[in-house]
Short mmCIF file of C-alpha atoms in Angstrom, two decimals:
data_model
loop_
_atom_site.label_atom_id
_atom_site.label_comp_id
_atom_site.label_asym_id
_atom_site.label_seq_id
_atom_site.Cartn_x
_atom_site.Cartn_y
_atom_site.Cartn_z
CA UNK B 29 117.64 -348.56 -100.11
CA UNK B 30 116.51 -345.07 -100.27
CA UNK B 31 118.62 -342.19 -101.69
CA UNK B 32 121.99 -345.10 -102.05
CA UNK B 33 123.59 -341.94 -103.56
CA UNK B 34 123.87 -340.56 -100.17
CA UNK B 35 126.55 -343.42 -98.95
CA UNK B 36 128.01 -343.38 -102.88
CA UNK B 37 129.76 -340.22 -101.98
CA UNK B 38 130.00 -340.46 -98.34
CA UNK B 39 133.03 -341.82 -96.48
CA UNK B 40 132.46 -343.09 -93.04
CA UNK B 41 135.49 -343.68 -90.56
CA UNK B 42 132.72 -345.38 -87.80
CA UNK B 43 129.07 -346.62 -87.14
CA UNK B 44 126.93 -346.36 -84.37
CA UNK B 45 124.23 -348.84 -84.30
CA UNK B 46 121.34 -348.81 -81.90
CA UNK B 47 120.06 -352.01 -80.29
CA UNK B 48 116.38 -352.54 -79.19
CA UNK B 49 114.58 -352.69 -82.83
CA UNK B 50 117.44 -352.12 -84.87
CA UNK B 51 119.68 -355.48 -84.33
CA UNK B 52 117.56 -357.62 -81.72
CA UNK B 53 113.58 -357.80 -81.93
CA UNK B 54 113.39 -357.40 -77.77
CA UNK B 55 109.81 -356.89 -77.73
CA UNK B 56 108.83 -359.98 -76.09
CA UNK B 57 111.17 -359.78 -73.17
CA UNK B 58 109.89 -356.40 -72.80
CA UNK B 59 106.12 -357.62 -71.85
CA UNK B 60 107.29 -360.97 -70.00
CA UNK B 61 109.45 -358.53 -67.57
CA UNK B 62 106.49 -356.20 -67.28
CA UNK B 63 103.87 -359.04 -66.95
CA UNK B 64 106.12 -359.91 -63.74
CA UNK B 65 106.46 -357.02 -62.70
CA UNK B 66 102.74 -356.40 -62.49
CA UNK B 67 101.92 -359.46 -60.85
CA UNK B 68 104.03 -358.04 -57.79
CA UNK B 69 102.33 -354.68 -57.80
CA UNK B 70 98.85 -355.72 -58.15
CA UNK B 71 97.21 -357.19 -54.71
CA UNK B 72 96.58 -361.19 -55.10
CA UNK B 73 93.22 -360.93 -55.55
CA UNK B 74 93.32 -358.40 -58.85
CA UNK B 75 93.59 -360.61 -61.69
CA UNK B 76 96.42 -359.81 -63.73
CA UNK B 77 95.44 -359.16 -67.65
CA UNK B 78 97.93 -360.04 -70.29
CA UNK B 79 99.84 -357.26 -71.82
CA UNK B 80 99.27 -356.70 -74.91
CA UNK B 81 102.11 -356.66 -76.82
CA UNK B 82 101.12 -354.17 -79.42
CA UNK B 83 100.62 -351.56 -77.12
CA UNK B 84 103.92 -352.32 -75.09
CA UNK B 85 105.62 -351.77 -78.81
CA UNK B 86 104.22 -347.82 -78.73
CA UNK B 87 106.06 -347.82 -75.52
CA UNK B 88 109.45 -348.59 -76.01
CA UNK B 89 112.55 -347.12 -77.09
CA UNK B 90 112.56 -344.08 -74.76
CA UNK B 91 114.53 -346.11 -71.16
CA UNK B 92 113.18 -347.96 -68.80
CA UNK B 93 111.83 -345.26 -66.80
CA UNK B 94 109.23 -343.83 -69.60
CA UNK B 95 108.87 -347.75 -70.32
CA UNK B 96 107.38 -348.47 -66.83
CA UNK B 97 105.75 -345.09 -66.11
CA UNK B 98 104.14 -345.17 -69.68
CA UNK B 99 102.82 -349.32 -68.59
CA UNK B 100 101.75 -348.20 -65.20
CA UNK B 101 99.62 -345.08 -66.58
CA UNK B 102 98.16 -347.53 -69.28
CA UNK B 103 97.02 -350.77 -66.77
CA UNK B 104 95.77 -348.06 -64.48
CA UNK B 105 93.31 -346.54 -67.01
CA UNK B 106 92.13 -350.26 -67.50
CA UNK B 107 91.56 -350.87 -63.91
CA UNK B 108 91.18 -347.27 -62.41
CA UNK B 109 87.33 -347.32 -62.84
CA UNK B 110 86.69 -351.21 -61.40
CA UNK B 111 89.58 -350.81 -58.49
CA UNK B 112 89.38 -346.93 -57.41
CA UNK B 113 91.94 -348.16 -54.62
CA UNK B 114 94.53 -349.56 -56.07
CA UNK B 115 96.73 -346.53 -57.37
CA UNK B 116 100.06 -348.43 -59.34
CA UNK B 117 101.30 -345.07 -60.49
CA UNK B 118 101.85 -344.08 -56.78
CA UNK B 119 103.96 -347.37 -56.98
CA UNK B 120 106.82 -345.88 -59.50
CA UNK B 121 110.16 -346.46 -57.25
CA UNK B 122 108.65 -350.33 -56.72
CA UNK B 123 107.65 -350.96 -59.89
CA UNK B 124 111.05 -349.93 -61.49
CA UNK B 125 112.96 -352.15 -59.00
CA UNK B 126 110.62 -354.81 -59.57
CA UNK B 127 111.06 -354.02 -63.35
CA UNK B 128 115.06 -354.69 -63.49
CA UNK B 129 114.72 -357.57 -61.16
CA UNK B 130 113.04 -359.36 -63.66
CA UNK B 131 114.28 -358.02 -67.08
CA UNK B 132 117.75 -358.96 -65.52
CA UNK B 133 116.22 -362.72 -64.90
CA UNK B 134 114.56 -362.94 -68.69
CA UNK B 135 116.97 -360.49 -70.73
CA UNK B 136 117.64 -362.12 -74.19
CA UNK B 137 115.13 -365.19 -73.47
CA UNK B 138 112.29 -364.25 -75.78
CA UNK B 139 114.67 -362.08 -77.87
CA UNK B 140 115.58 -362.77 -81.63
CA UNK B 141 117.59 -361.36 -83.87
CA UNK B 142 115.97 -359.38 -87.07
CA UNK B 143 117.32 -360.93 -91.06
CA UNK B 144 120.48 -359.87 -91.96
CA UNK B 145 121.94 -358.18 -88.39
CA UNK B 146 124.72 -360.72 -88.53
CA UNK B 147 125.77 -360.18 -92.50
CA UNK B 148 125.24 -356.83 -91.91
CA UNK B 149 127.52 -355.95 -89.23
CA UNK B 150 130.45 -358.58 -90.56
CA UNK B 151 129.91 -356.02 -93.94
CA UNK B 152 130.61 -352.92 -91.62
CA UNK B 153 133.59 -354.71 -89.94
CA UNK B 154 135.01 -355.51 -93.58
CA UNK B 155 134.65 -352.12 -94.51
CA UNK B 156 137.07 -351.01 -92.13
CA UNK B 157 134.39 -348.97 -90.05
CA UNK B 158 134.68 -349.01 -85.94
CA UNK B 159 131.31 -349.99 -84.50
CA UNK B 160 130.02 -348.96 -81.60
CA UNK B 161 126.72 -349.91 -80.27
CA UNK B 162 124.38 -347.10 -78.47
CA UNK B 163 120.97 -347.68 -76.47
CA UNK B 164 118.65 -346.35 -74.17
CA UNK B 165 118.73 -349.84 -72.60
CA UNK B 166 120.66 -350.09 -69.27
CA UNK B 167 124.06 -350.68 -70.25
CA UNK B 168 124.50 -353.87 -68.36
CA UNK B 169 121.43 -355.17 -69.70
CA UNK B 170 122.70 -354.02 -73.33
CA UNK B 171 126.33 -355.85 -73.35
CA UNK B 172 124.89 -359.05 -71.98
CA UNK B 173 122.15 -359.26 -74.60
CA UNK B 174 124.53 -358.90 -76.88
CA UNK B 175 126.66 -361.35 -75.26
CA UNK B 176 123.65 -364.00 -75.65
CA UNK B 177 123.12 -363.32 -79.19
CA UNK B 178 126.46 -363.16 -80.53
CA UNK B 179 127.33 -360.05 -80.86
CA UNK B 180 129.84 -358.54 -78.23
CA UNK B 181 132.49 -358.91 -80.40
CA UNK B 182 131.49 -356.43 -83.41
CA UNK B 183 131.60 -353.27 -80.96
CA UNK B 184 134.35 -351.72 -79.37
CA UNK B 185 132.28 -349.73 -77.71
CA UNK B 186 128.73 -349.87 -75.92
CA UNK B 187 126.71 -347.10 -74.25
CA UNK B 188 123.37 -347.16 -72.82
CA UNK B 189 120.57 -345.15 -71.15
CA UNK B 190 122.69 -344.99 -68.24
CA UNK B 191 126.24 -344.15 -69.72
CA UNK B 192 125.30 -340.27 -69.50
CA UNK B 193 123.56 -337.52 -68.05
CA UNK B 194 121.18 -337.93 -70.88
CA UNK B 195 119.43 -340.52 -73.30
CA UNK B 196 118.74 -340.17 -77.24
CA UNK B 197 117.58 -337.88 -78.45
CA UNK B 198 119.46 -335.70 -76.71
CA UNK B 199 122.86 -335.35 -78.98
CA UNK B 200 124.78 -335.67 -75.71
CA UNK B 201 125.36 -340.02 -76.13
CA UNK B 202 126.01 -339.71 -79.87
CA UNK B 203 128.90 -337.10 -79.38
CA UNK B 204 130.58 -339.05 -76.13
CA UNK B 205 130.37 -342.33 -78.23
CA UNK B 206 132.19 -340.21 -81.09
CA UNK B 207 134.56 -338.84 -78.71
CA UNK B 208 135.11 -342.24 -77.34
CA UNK B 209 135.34 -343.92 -80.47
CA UNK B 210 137.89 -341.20 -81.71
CA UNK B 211 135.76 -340.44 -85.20
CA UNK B 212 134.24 -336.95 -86.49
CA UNK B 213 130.40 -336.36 -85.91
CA UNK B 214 130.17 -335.93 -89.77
CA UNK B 215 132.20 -339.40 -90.22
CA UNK B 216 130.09 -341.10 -88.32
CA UNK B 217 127.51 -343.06 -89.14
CA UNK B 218 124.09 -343.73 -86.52
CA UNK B 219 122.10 -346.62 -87.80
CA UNK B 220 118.42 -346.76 -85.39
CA UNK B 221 115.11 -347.43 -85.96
CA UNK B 222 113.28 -344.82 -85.06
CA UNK B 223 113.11 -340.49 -84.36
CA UNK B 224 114.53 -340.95 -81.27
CA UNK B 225 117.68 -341.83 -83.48
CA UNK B 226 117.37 -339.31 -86.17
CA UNK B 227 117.11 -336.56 -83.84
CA UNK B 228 120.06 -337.29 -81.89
CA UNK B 229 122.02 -338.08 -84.93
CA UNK B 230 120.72 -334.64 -86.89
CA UNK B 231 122.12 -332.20 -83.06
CA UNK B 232 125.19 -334.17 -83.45
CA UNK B 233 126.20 -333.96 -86.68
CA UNK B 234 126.00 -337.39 -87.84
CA UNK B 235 124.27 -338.30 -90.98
CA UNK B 236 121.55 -341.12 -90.34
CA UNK B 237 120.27 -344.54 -91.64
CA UNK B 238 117.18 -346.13 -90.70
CA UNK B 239 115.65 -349.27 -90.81
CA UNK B 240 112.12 -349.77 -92.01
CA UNK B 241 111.06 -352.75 -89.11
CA UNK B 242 111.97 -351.50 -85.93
CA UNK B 243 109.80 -349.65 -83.28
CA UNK B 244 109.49 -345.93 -83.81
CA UNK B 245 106.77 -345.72 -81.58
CA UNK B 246 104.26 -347.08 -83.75
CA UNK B 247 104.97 -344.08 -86.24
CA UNK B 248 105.63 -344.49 -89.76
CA UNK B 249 109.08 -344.60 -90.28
CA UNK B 250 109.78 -343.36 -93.54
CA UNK B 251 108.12 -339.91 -92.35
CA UNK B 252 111.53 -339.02 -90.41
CA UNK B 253 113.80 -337.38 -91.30
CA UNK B 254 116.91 -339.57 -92.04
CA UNK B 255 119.14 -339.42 -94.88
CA UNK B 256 118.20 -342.98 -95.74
CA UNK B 257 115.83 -346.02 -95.05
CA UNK B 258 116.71 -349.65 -95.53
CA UNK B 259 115.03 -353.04 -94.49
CA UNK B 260 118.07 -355.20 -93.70
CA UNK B 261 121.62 -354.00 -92.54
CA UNK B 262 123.29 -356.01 -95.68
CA UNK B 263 122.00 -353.55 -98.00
CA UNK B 264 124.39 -351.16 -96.26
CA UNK B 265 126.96 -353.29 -96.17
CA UNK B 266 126.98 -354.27 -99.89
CA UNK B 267 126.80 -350.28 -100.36
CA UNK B 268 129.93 -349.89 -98.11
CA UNK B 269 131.87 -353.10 -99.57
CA UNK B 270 135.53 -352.30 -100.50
CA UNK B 271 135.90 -351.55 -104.14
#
């Protein structure tokens, strides 16, 4: 782990841990909801071209609504030039209904979890730390993926994209999950996966960890500014372990 000084002489009364990337690799319900989703928009006789997966990954991490906006811009630069007609952008407001429908339908089914969430978190819980999990996910789509994979238990608390006037990185969701979780900014610890994280964490006042295999928009990761980088959420564990 990077800089394991920094949690040496830290003391943490809470953790909030961020979903999509950071405890469940989502990615692939992401592109089967949006492959669905496109095969309603696009008139029966456009054929519908696979997703591709890598360029979904740039995509997420910033809500649903830059998620389907940012798809729709992207399928219509591939198409614009062959179909001058067909105008999915115009289609927003259906696309984004069309969008929930079907994440609702596949949430969790081509999810997995990344090495080490479950150790990890049973390490924070150990350590005496409240947990609380924060995402830019829909919160109903949030506590029943975490529901499917296990993982409901481990948080008292869970916030998403539409908990609050505003999503990460605004400072906004990090300070109402504080306030709700009853812990100090500066006590309280936001584990993510990418600058959307950092950023929220560094307005609120609450140092940061990272992990080094999420998302972050396709951006190297270890060019953030965190306090800390680690590939698996044991390492912080074992660093928080009761003496």
């Amino acid at each position: 782990m990077t800089n394991p000084d920094f949690l040496l002489r830290s003391q943490y009364d809470a953790a909030i841990v961020d979903l999509d990337g950071t405890m469940v690799d989502t990615l692939g319900d992401f592109v089967a909801a949006l492959q669905l989703m496109l095969a309603e928009l696009l008139p029966h006789d456009q054929p519908v071209q696979a997703l591709d997966a890598s360029a979904v990954r740039l995509m997420v991490g910033k809500g649903s609504e830059h998620l389907v906006k940012s798809v729709l811009n992207h399928v219509q630069a591939q198409i614009g030039r062959a179909q001058p007609a067909i105008d999915l952008v115009a289609k927003y407001d259906q696309a984004q209904a069309s969008y929930q429908r079907h994440y609702a339908a596949v949430n969790g089914r081509h999810a997995t979890l990344y090495p080490g969430v479950l150790q990890g978190l049973r390490g924070l819980q150990q350590a005496g730390l409240k947990l609380a999990c924060l995402t830019n996910k829909p919160a109903g789509f949030a506590r029943e993926l975490l529901r499917l994979k296990g993982l409901d238990g481990f948080f008292s608390e869970v916030f998403g994209g539409d908990s609050f006037e505003r999503k990460k990185p605004d400072p906004l969701p990090l300070l109402k999950t504080c306030q709700s979780l009853g812990t100090l900014p500066a006590r309280t610890l936001m584990i993510g996966d990418s600058s959307n994280d950092a950023r929220a964490a560094r307005a609120a006042g609450c140092p940061v960890l990272l992990v080094t295999y999420g998302y972050n928009h396709g951006e190297p990761v270890r060019r953030v500014d965190a306090d800390g980088f680690m590939d698996s959420l044991v390492e912080l564990a074992e660093r928080l372990r009761p003496a």
